[in-house]
Short mmCIF file of C-alpha atoms and ligand atoms in Angstrom, two decimals:
data_model
loop_
_atom_site.label_atom_id
_atom_site.label_comp_id
_atom_site.label_asym_id
_atom_site.label_seq_id
_atom_site.Cartn_x
_atom_site.Cartn_y
_atom_site.Cartn_z
CA UNK A 1 -26.69 1.51 -8.35
CA UNK A 2 -23.54 0.02 -6.54
CA UNK A 3 -20.19 1.15 -7.37
CA UNK A 4 -16.81 0.01 -6.06
CA UNK A 5 -14.13 2.22 -5.76
CA UNK A 6 -10.54 0.73 -6.17
CA UNK A 7 -7.92 2.74 -4.26
CA UNK A 8 -4.20 1.81 -4.99
CA UNK A 9 -1.74 3.49 -2.62
CA UNK A 10 0.98 4.16 -5.08
CA UNK A 11 3.55 4.83 -2.59
CA UNK A 12 3.08 1.29 -1.00
CA UNK A 13 2.59 -0.82 -4.16
CA UNK A 14 5.60 -2.79 -5.17
CA UNK A 15 4.20 -4.09 -8.37
CA UNK A 16 4.51 -7.71 -7.33
CA UNK A 17 1.40 -8.86 -9.33
CA UNK A 18 -0.14 -10.91 -6.83
CA UNK A 19 -3.45 -9.00 -6.98
CA UNK A 20 -3.52 -9.03 -10.86
CA UNK A 21 -3.24 -13.02 -10.65
CA UNK A 22 -5.82 -13.29 -8.08
CA UNK A 23 -8.56 -10.82 -9.12
CA UNK A 24 -11.66 -13.16 -10.38
CA UNK A 25 -12.78 -10.45 -12.98
CA UNK A 26 -9.36 -9.37 -14.41
CA UNK A 27 -9.95 -5.72 -13.18
CA UNK A 28 -6.29 -5.14 -12.53
CA UNK A 29 -3.35 -4.92 -14.93
CA UNK A 30 0.31 -4.01 -15.00
CA UNK A 31 1.69 -1.69 -17.68
CA UNK A 32 5.12 -2.40 -19.42
CA UNK A 33 6.93 -1.06 -16.46
CA UNK A 34 5.01 -3.32 -14.13
CA UNK A 35 3.04 -0.39 -12.73
CA UNK A 36 -0.38 -1.51 -11.44
CA UNK A 37 -3.46 0.23 -12.96
CA UNK A 38 -7.28 -0.52 -13.04
CA UNK A 39 -8.17 -1.87 -16.33
CA UNK A 40 -11.96 -1.90 -15.96
CA UNK A 41 -13.54 -0.63 -12.68
CA UNK A 42 -17.08 -1.46 -13.93
CA UNK A 43 -16.26 -5.24 -13.78
CA UNK A 44 -15.19 -5.17 -10.10
CA UNK A 45 -17.58 -7.33 -7.99
CA UNK A 46 -16.24 -5.75 -4.67
CA UNK A 47 -14.88 -9.28 -3.61
CA UNK A 48 -12.04 -7.83 -1.72
CA UNK A 49 -9.69 -10.52 -2.94
CA UNK A 50 -7.13 -8.00 -4.20
CA UNK A 51 -6.63 -6.42 -0.72
CA UNK A 52 -6.52 -9.83 1.07
CA UNK A 53 -3.68 -11.21 -1.27
CA UNK A 54 -1.52 -7.88 -1.24
CA UNK A 55 1.36 -8.08 0.99
CA UNK A 56 1.85 -4.39 1.11
CA UNK A 57 -1.38 -2.99 2.53
CA UNK A 58 -1.42 -1.12 -0.86
CA UNK A 59 -4.98 -2.06 -2.41
CA UNK A 60 -8.52 -1.41 -0.92
CA UNK A 61 -11.86 -1.53 -2.47
CA UNK A 62 -14.50 0.72 -1.00
CA UNK A 63 -18.12 -0.33 -1.84
CA UNK A 64 -20.18 2.81 -2.22
CA UNK A 65 -23.71 3.56 -3.10
CA UNK A 66 -23.59 5.88 -6.12
CA UNK A 67 -25.53 9.08 -5.26
CA UNK A 68 -28.70 9.34 -7.37
CA UNK B 1 -7.74 -1.13 5.20
CA UNK B 2 -9.13 -3.14 8.05
CA UNK B 3 -6.69 -3.13 11.10
CA UNK B 4 -4.70 -0.31 9.77
CA UNK B 5 -4.80 1.26 13.19
CA UNK B 6 -2.40 -1.33 14.45
CA UNK B 7 0.21 -0.38 11.78
CA UNK B 8 2.87 2.31 12.30
CA UNK B 9 2.30 4.46 8.93
CA UNK B 10 5.69 5.91 9.39
CA UNK B 11 7.20 2.65 8.73
CA UNK B 12 5.30 1.62 5.83
CA UNK B 13 6.48 0.51 3.15
CA UNK B 14 8.13 -2.49 4.72
CA UNK B 15 11.69 -3.50 3.65
CA UNK B 16 10.28 -6.95 2.54
CA UNK B 17 10.96 -7.77 -1.12
CA UNK B 18 8.24 -7.35 -3.77
CA UNK B 19 5.71 -10.23 -3.33
CA UNK B 20 7.19 -11.45 -0.02
CA UNK B 21 4.02 -13.14 1.87
CA UNK B 22 4.93 -11.72 5.25
CA UNK B 23 2.89 -8.47 4.79
CA UNK B 24 -0.32 -11.01 4.20
CA UNK B 25 0.40 -12.58 7.63
CA UNK B 26 0.72 -9.13 9.30
CA UNK B 27 -2.71 -7.83 7.65
CA UNK B 28 -4.49 -11.00 8.75
CA UNK B 29 -3.22 -10.32 12.43
CA UNK B 30 -4.28 -6.90 12.24
CA UNK B 31 -7.59 -7.75 11.04
CA UNK B 32 -8.07 -10.19 13.56
CA UNK B 33 -7.11 -7.75 16.31
CA UNK B 34 -9.63 -5.28 14.58
CA UNK B 35 -12.45 -7.83 14.73
CA UNK B 36 -11.88 -8.51 18.38
CA UNK B 37 -11.80 -4.83 19.08
CA UNK B 38 -8.60 -5.21 21.20
CA UNK B 39 -7.32 -1.61 21.85
CA UNK B 40 -3.74 -1.15 20.36
CA UNK B 41 -2.57 -0.27 23.96
CA UNK B 42 -3.37 -3.81 25.14
CA UNK B 43 -1.43 -5.55 22.63
CA UNK B 44 2.39 -6.13 22.83
CA UNK B 45 4.20 -7.80 19.96
CA UNK B 46 7.45 -9.54 20.41
CA UNK B 47 9.84 -10.73 17.76
CA UNK B 48 13.21 -12.46 17.33
CA UNK B 49 15.47 -11.73 14.26
CA UNK B 50 14.68 -12.60 10.63
CA UNK B 51 12.74 -11.03 7.94
CA UNK B 52 9.32 -11.85 9.45
CA UNK B 53 10.65 -10.89 12.87
CA UNK B 54 10.71 -7.32 11.39
CA UNK B 55 6.86 -7.33 12.17
CA UNK B 56 7.14 -6.30 15.57
CA UNK B 57 8.67 -2.92 14.35
CA UNK B 58 5.72 -2.17 12.05
CA UNK B 59 3.15 -2.42 14.74
CA UNK B 60 1.63 0.79 16.28
CA UNK B 61 1.55 -1.08 19.59
CA UNK B 62 4.16 -1.61 22.40
CA UNK B 63 6.77 -3.93 20.70
CA UNK B 64 10.08 -5.34 21.15
CA UNK B 65 12.62 -6.82 18.54
CA UNK B 66 14.67 -9.32 20.74
CA UNK B 67 17.41 -11.65 19.80
CA UNK B 68 17.28 -14.34 17.31
CA UNK B 69 15.48 -17.43 18.65
CA UNK B 70 14.57 -15.80 21.99
CA UNK B 71 11.19 -14.15 21.42
CA UNK B 72 9.43 -16.47 23.49
CA UNK B 73 11.36 -16.47 26.89
CA UNK B 74 11.23 -12.43 26.51
CA UNK B 75 7.43 -12.68 25.88
CA UNK B 76 6.95 -15.19 28.68
CA UNK B 77 8.65 -12.53 31.13
CA UNK B 78 6.43 -9.98 29.88
CA UNK B 79 3.24 -11.95 30.30
CA UNK B 80 4.45 -12.78 33.79
CA UNK B 81 4.57 -9.21 34.70
CA UNK B 82 1.56 -8.08 32.57
CA UNK B 83 -0.88 -10.85 32.42
CA UNK B 84 -3.52 -8.33 31.78
CA UNK B 85 -1.87 -7.73 27.99
CA UNK B 86 -2.20 -9.67 24.74
CA UNK B 87 1.47 -10.79 24.15
CA UNK B 88 1.89 -11.87 20.37
CA UNK B 89 5.09 -13.35 19.32
CA UNK B 90 5.72 -13.11 15.60
CA UNK B 91 8.43 -15.54 14.40
CA UNK B 92 10.08 -17.28 11.42
CA UNK B 93 10.41 -20.97 11.04
CA UNK B 94 14.00 -20.61 11.83
CA UNK B 95 13.70 -18.33 14.69
CA UNK B 96 10.84 -20.67 16.37
CA UNK B 97 11.80 -24.19 15.35
CA UNK B 98 15.74 -24.11 14.93
CA UNK B 99 17.54 -21.67 17.27
CA UNK B 100 14.35 -21.29 19.34
CA UNK B 101 13.23 -24.93 19.23
CA UNK B 102 14.13 -25.60 22.86
CA UNK B 103 11.98 -22.31 24.10
CA UNK B 104 9.04 -23.57 21.80
CA UNK B 105 8.62 -26.86 23.37
CA UNK B 106 8.92 -25.26 26.87
CA UNK B 107 6.42 -22.49 26.05
CA UNK B 108 4.12 -25.27 25.06
CA UNK B 109 4.87 -27.63 28.15
CA UNK B 110 3.91 -24.46 30.46
CA UNK B 111 0.86 -23.72 28.45
CA UNK B 112 1.81 -20.10 29.01
CA UNK B 113 -0.73 -17.64 27.57
CA UNK B 114 1.03 -16.28 24.63
CA UNK B 115 -0.08 -16.23 20.84
CA UNK B 116 2.62 -17.41 18.67
CA UNK B 117 2.49 -16.74 14.89
CA UNK B 118 4.95 -18.99 12.77
CA UNK B 119 5.77 -17.41 9.39
CA UNK B 120 6.62 -20.76 7.64
CA UNK B 121 8.37 -19.57 4.38
CA UNK B 122 10.52 -23.14 4.58
CA UNK B 123 13.87 -21.03 4.48
CA UNK B 124 15.96 -18.71 6.38
CA UNK B 125 15.05 -15.64 4.44
CA UNK B 126 17.15 -12.86 6.08
CA UNK B 127 20.52 -14.73 5.99
CA UNK B 128 20.28 -15.86 2.40
CA UNK B 129 18.25 -19.03 1.88
CA UNK B 130 19.58 -21.74 4.13
CA UNK B 131 17.42 -24.71 4.85
CA UNK B 132 15.30 -24.75 8.03
CA UNK B 133 13.51 -27.29 10.02
CA UNK B 134 10.59 -26.59 8.00
CA UNK B 135 12.21 -27.04 4.50
CA UNK B 136 10.26 -29.81 2.98
CA UNK B 137 12.72 -32.95 2.07
CA UNK B 138 14.06 -32.75 -1.41
CA UNK B 139 13.42 -28.99 -1.62
CA UNK B 140 16.54 -26.82 -2.26
CA UNK B 141 18.25 -23.98 -0.33
CA UNK B 142 21.75 -22.38 -0.49
CA UNK B 143 23.02 -25.09 1.90
CA UNK B 144 21.10 -27.84 0.12
CA UNK B 145 21.81 -27.13 -3.60
CA UNK B 146 20.89 -30.69 -4.53
CA UNK B 147 17.80 -30.90 -2.19
CA UNK B 148 17.53 -31.35 1.49
CA UNK B 149 18.09 -34.83 2.65
CA UNK B 150 16.53 -33.98 6.07
CA UNK B 151 13.10 -34.59 7.17
CA UNK B 152 11.19 -31.58 8.17
CA UNK B 153 9.31 -31.25 11.50
CA UNK B 154 5.46 -31.50 11.40
CA UNK B 155 4.86 -28.29 13.66
CA UNK B 156 1.36 -29.65 14.78
CA UNK B 157 2.52 -32.93 15.94
CA UNK B 158 5.50 -31.45 17.70
CA UNK B 159 3.55 -28.96 19.56
CA UNK B 160 0.75 -31.35 20.36
CA UNK B 161 3.28 -33.66 22.07
CA UNK B 162 4.78 -30.73 23.81
CA UNK B 163 1.48 -29.72 25.24
CA UNK B 164 0.36 -26.71 23.37
CA UNK B 165 -3.59 -26.16 23.94
CA UNK B 166 -4.30 -24.49 20.51
CA UNK B 167 -2.62 -25.23 17.14
CA UNK B 168 -3.84 -24.29 13.74
CA UNK B 169 -2.18 -24.23 10.27
CA UNK B 170 -3.03 -21.94 7.48
CA UNK B 171 -1.48 -20.30 4.38
CA UNK B 172 -1.53 -16.74 3.09
CA UNK B 173 -3.62 -17.57 0.08
CA UNK B 174 -6.42 -18.43 2.57
CA UNK B 175 -7.15 -15.08 4.10
CA UNK B 176 -10.39 -15.58 5.94
CA UNK B 177 -9.51 -18.95 7.50
CA UNK B 178 -6.06 -17.38 8.61
CA UNK B 179 -7.98 -14.23 10.33
CA UNK B 180 -10.43 -16.63 11.95
CA UNK B 181 -7.51 -19.01 13.49
CA UNK B 182 -5.60 -15.97 14.58
CA UNK B 183 -8.80 -14.52 16.41
CA UNK B 184 -9.07 -17.95 17.97
CA UNK B 185 -5.62 -18.00 19.02
CA UNK B 186 -5.42 -14.46 20.43
CA UNK B 187 -8.82 -15.28 22.58
CA UNK B 188 -7.30 -18.55 23.68
CA UNK B 189 -6.28 -19.31 27.31
CA UNK B 190 -2.84 -20.86 27.10
CA UNK B 191 -0.33 -21.31 24.58
CA UNK B 192 -1.69 -20.98 20.97
CA UNK B 193 0.17 -21.33 17.77
CA UNK B 194 -0.81 -20.50 14.19
CA UNK B 195 1.68 -21.82 11.57
CA UNK B 196 1.05 -19.64 8.56
CA UNK B 197 2.81 -20.84 5.27
CA UNK B 198 3.88 -18.00 3.26
CA UNK B 199 6.41 -17.35 0.40
CA UNK B 200 9.85 -16.10 0.18
CA UNK B 201 9.96 -15.69 -3.70
CA UNK B 202 13.54 -14.32 -3.48
CA UNK B 203 15.28 -17.43 -2.09
CA UNK B 204 13.02 -20.52 -1.62
CA UNK B 205 11.04 -19.40 -4.85
CA UNK B 206 13.93 -18.94 -7.07
CA UNK B 207 15.89 -22.04 -5.82
CA UNK B 208 12.86 -24.23 -6.29
CA UNK B 209 11.89 -23.01 -9.79
CA UNK B 210 8.94 -21.04 -8.70
CA UNK B 211 8.08 -18.55 -11.41
CA UNK B 212 6.57 -15.61 -9.47
CA UNK B 213 5.10 -14.62 -5.87
CA UNK B 214 1.68 -15.01 -7.55
CA UNK B 215 2.55 -18.50 -8.76
CA UNK B 216 3.66 -19.72 -5.19
CA UNK B 217 0.39 -18.31 -3.90
CA UNK B 218 -1.54 -20.27 -6.55
CA UNK B 219 0.45 -23.45 -5.56
CA UNK B 220 -1.02 -23.01 -2.10
CA UNK B 221 -4.43 -23.01 -3.52
CA UNK B 222 -3.90 -26.31 -5.05
CA UNK B 223 -1.65 -28.20 -2.50
CA UNK B 224 -3.49 -27.11 0.66
CA UNK B 225 -6.70 -28.84 1.91
CA UNK B 226 -8.92 -28.26 4.90
CA UNK B 227 -9.16 -31.08 7.36
CA UNK B 228 -12.77 -31.30 6.36
CA UNK B 229 -11.90 -31.96 2.93
CA UNK B 230 -8.97 -34.23 3.73
CA UNK B 231 -11.55 -36.53 5.64
CA UNK B 232 -13.34 -37.21 2.29
CA UNK B 233 -9.74 -38.20 0.58
CA UNK B 234 -8.05 -41.41 0.25
CA UNK B 235 -4.71 -42.01 2.29
CA UNK B 236 -2.93 -41.59 -1.13
CA UNK B 237 -4.61 -38.38 -2.14
CA UNK B 238 -3.96 -37.03 1.49
CA UNK B 239 -0.25 -37.75 1.54
CA UNK B 240 0.55 -35.21 -1.07
CA UNK B 241 -1.20 -32.36 0.42
CA UNK B 242 -0.62 -29.98 3.29
CA UNK B 243 -3.37 -30.12 5.68
CA UNK B 244 -4.86 -26.85 7.20
CA UNK B 245 -7.23 -26.16 9.91
CA UNK B 246 -7.54 -26.19 13.72
CA UNK B 247 -5.95 -29.22 14.90
CA UNK B 248 -5.96 -28.76 18.46
CA UNK B 249 -8.10 -26.67 20.69
CA UNK B 250 -8.60 -28.06 24.15
CA UNK B 251 -9.21 -26.40 27.52
CA UNK B 252 -6.41 -26.89 29.93
CA UNK B 253 -5.45 -24.72 32.87
CA UNK B 254 -2.87 -22.16 31.64
CA UNK B 255 0.17 -21.10 33.50
CA UNK B 256 -0.86 -17.69 34.36
CA UNK B 257 -4.24 -19.37 35.66
CA UNK B 258 -2.29 -21.81 37.75
CA UNK B 259 0.11 -19.10 39.20
CA UNK B 260 -2.93 -16.96 40.14
CA UNK B 261 -4.83 -19.68 42.09
CA UNK B 262 -1.28 -20.69 43.76
CA UNK B 263 -0.91 -17.14 44.87
CA UNK B 264 -4.38 -16.90 45.86
CA UNK B 265 -4.04 -20.14 48.08
CA UNK B 266 -0.63 -18.99 49.63
CA UNK B 267 -2.28 -15.61 50.58
CA UNK B 268 -5.00 -17.15 52.52
C1 TPP C 301 22.21 -15.81 17.64
C2 TPP C 301 22.23 -15.66 16.13
N1 TPP C 301 22.51 -16.69 15.39
C3 TPP C 301 22.41 -16.39 13.95
C4 TPP C 301 21.76 -15.20 13.56
C5 TPP C 301 21.72 -15.05 12.00
N2 TPP C 301 20.44 -15.06 11.59
C6 TPP C 301 19.66 -13.99 11.57
S1 TPP C 301 18.06 -14.25 10.96
C7 TPP C 301 18.49 -15.83 10.71
C8 TPP C 301 17.40 -16.92 10.19
C9 TPP C 301 16.18 -16.24 9.81
O1 TPP C 301 15.21 -17.13 9.44
P1 TPP C 301 13.80 -17.30 9.84
O2 TPP C 301 13.88 -17.23 11.31
O3 TPP C 301 13.20 -18.64 9.26
O4 TPP C 301 13.31 -15.85 9.38
P2 TPP C 301 12.90 -15.36 7.89
O5 TPP C 301 13.84 -14.46 7.79
O6 TPP C 301 12.84 -16.57 6.98
O7 TPP C 301 11.53 -14.58 8.09
C10 TPP C 301 19.62 -16.12 11.10
C11 TPP C 301 20.46 -17.55 11.24
C12 TPP C 301 21.46 -14.07 14.56
N3 TPP C 301 21.11 -12.98 14.06
N4 TPP C 301 21.68 -14.51 15.75
S1 SF4 C 302 -12.54 -6.28 -5.40
FE1 SF4 C 302 -12.35 -8.27 -6.37
S2 SF4 C 302 -13.19 -7.92 -8.52
FE2 SF4 C 302 -12.71 -5.93 -7.58
S3 SF4 C 302 -10.53 -5.51 -8.17
FE3 SF4 C 302 -10.56 -6.57 -6.11
S4 SF4 C 302 -10.33 -8.72 -6.74
FE4 SF4 C 302 -10.94 -7.72 -8.59
S1 SF4 C 303 -0.52 -7.09 -4.63
FE1 SF4 C 303 -0.29 -5.14 -3.59
S2 SF4 C 303 1.96 -4.46 -3.83
FE2 SF4 C 303 1.34 -6.32 -5.27
S3 SF4 C 303 0.95 -5.31 -7.16
FE3 SF4 C 303 -0.94 -5.55 -6.32
S4 SF4 C 303 -1.38 -3.54 -4.97
FE4 SF4 C 303 0.80 -3.66 -5.60
S1 SF4 C 304 14.32 -12.48 1.65
FE1 SF4 C 304 12.60 -13.70 1.45
S2 SF4 C 304 11.59 -13.72 3.48
FE2 SF4 C 304 13.02 -12.11 3.40
S3 SF4 C 304 11.75 -10.29 2.67
FE3 SF4 C 304 12.86 -11.34 0.87
S4 SF4 C 304 11.26 -12.55 0.15
FE4 SF4 C 304 10.85 -12.11 2.27
#
């Protein structure tokens, strides 16, 4: 089964919300203090849009084959 | 991240405001270089002054941060002594079309082998939101609080008239096409320009009632159309859209090639 790992570089992220707005599957969200978090990783389709719209090189999606 | 090797990690995060589109343009360029497998020691980034011009200092390649508007003459000099290097100029709309406008038309006229990326955020970001030659008519800036009464330049027409041999336009909401145009521009023989429309949420966004950086990027999705799509539209539908794509791509002897053949001739 395929599993995508969403990696947020916390020290780079500026909480602009662009990736949240562009993710087609609503995988990403921001908390009350605008901090970015992954809402539901199982919904991620690995389209990489979040990484392409991020202005701060702060999010990447690594497509992995789950072992066993 | 693809292209990470061209970034200087010691200088990240950037000084850019949250949601500023500049980083997307940089990401696209680094991705294009990675796809072309250009070694970082073969690239020289040149910038003028402005928010977007900070780009040069974020690259893990040779780079020079010059004077406002003067990136192209410096880049021209570098290319003349090191024709083996990829010389890439990263410049704002004010930097390249206002104060640097004269250098721009002459770089195009010479068809000198440089890549120029114009970060079109429609405004002077660094100095506080003054209007630029690319501020659309009617839009606001701190020097045009009731809306600009000037007409903006059409970068494509201007550069085509001046002689550039590769001209493309894209926007930060269209990552893949932007990477493709940048790849083609970097590989092109002669003066190659990619104008990338990007957002300055702090000045342009606030003054023109855009709600957020994300909304500014969604605006691009609705208002920019590819040349192929535009062909199927009526004149009226097209007039309200910003066209994107590769407008000019022609083979024409470049300055460096002409100089090389002249030297060869003279040394016979
Ligand atoms: C000779 C000179 N004139 C004026 C300035 C002030 N100045 C610095 S950046 C800038 C404009 C920046 O706008 P742009 O090139 O569009 O870049 P942005 O900041 O929007 O990325 C100006 C007028 C300067 N640094 N040097
Ligand atoms: S890869 Fe696509 S689906 Fe997954 S988080 Fe990023 S934008 Fe959302
Ligand atoms: S787009 Fe980038 S900087 Fe903005 S919230 Fe998402 S990860 Fe953070
Ligand atoms: S002022 Fe505008 S262009 Fe400059 S960093 Fe901030 S958002 Fe970007």
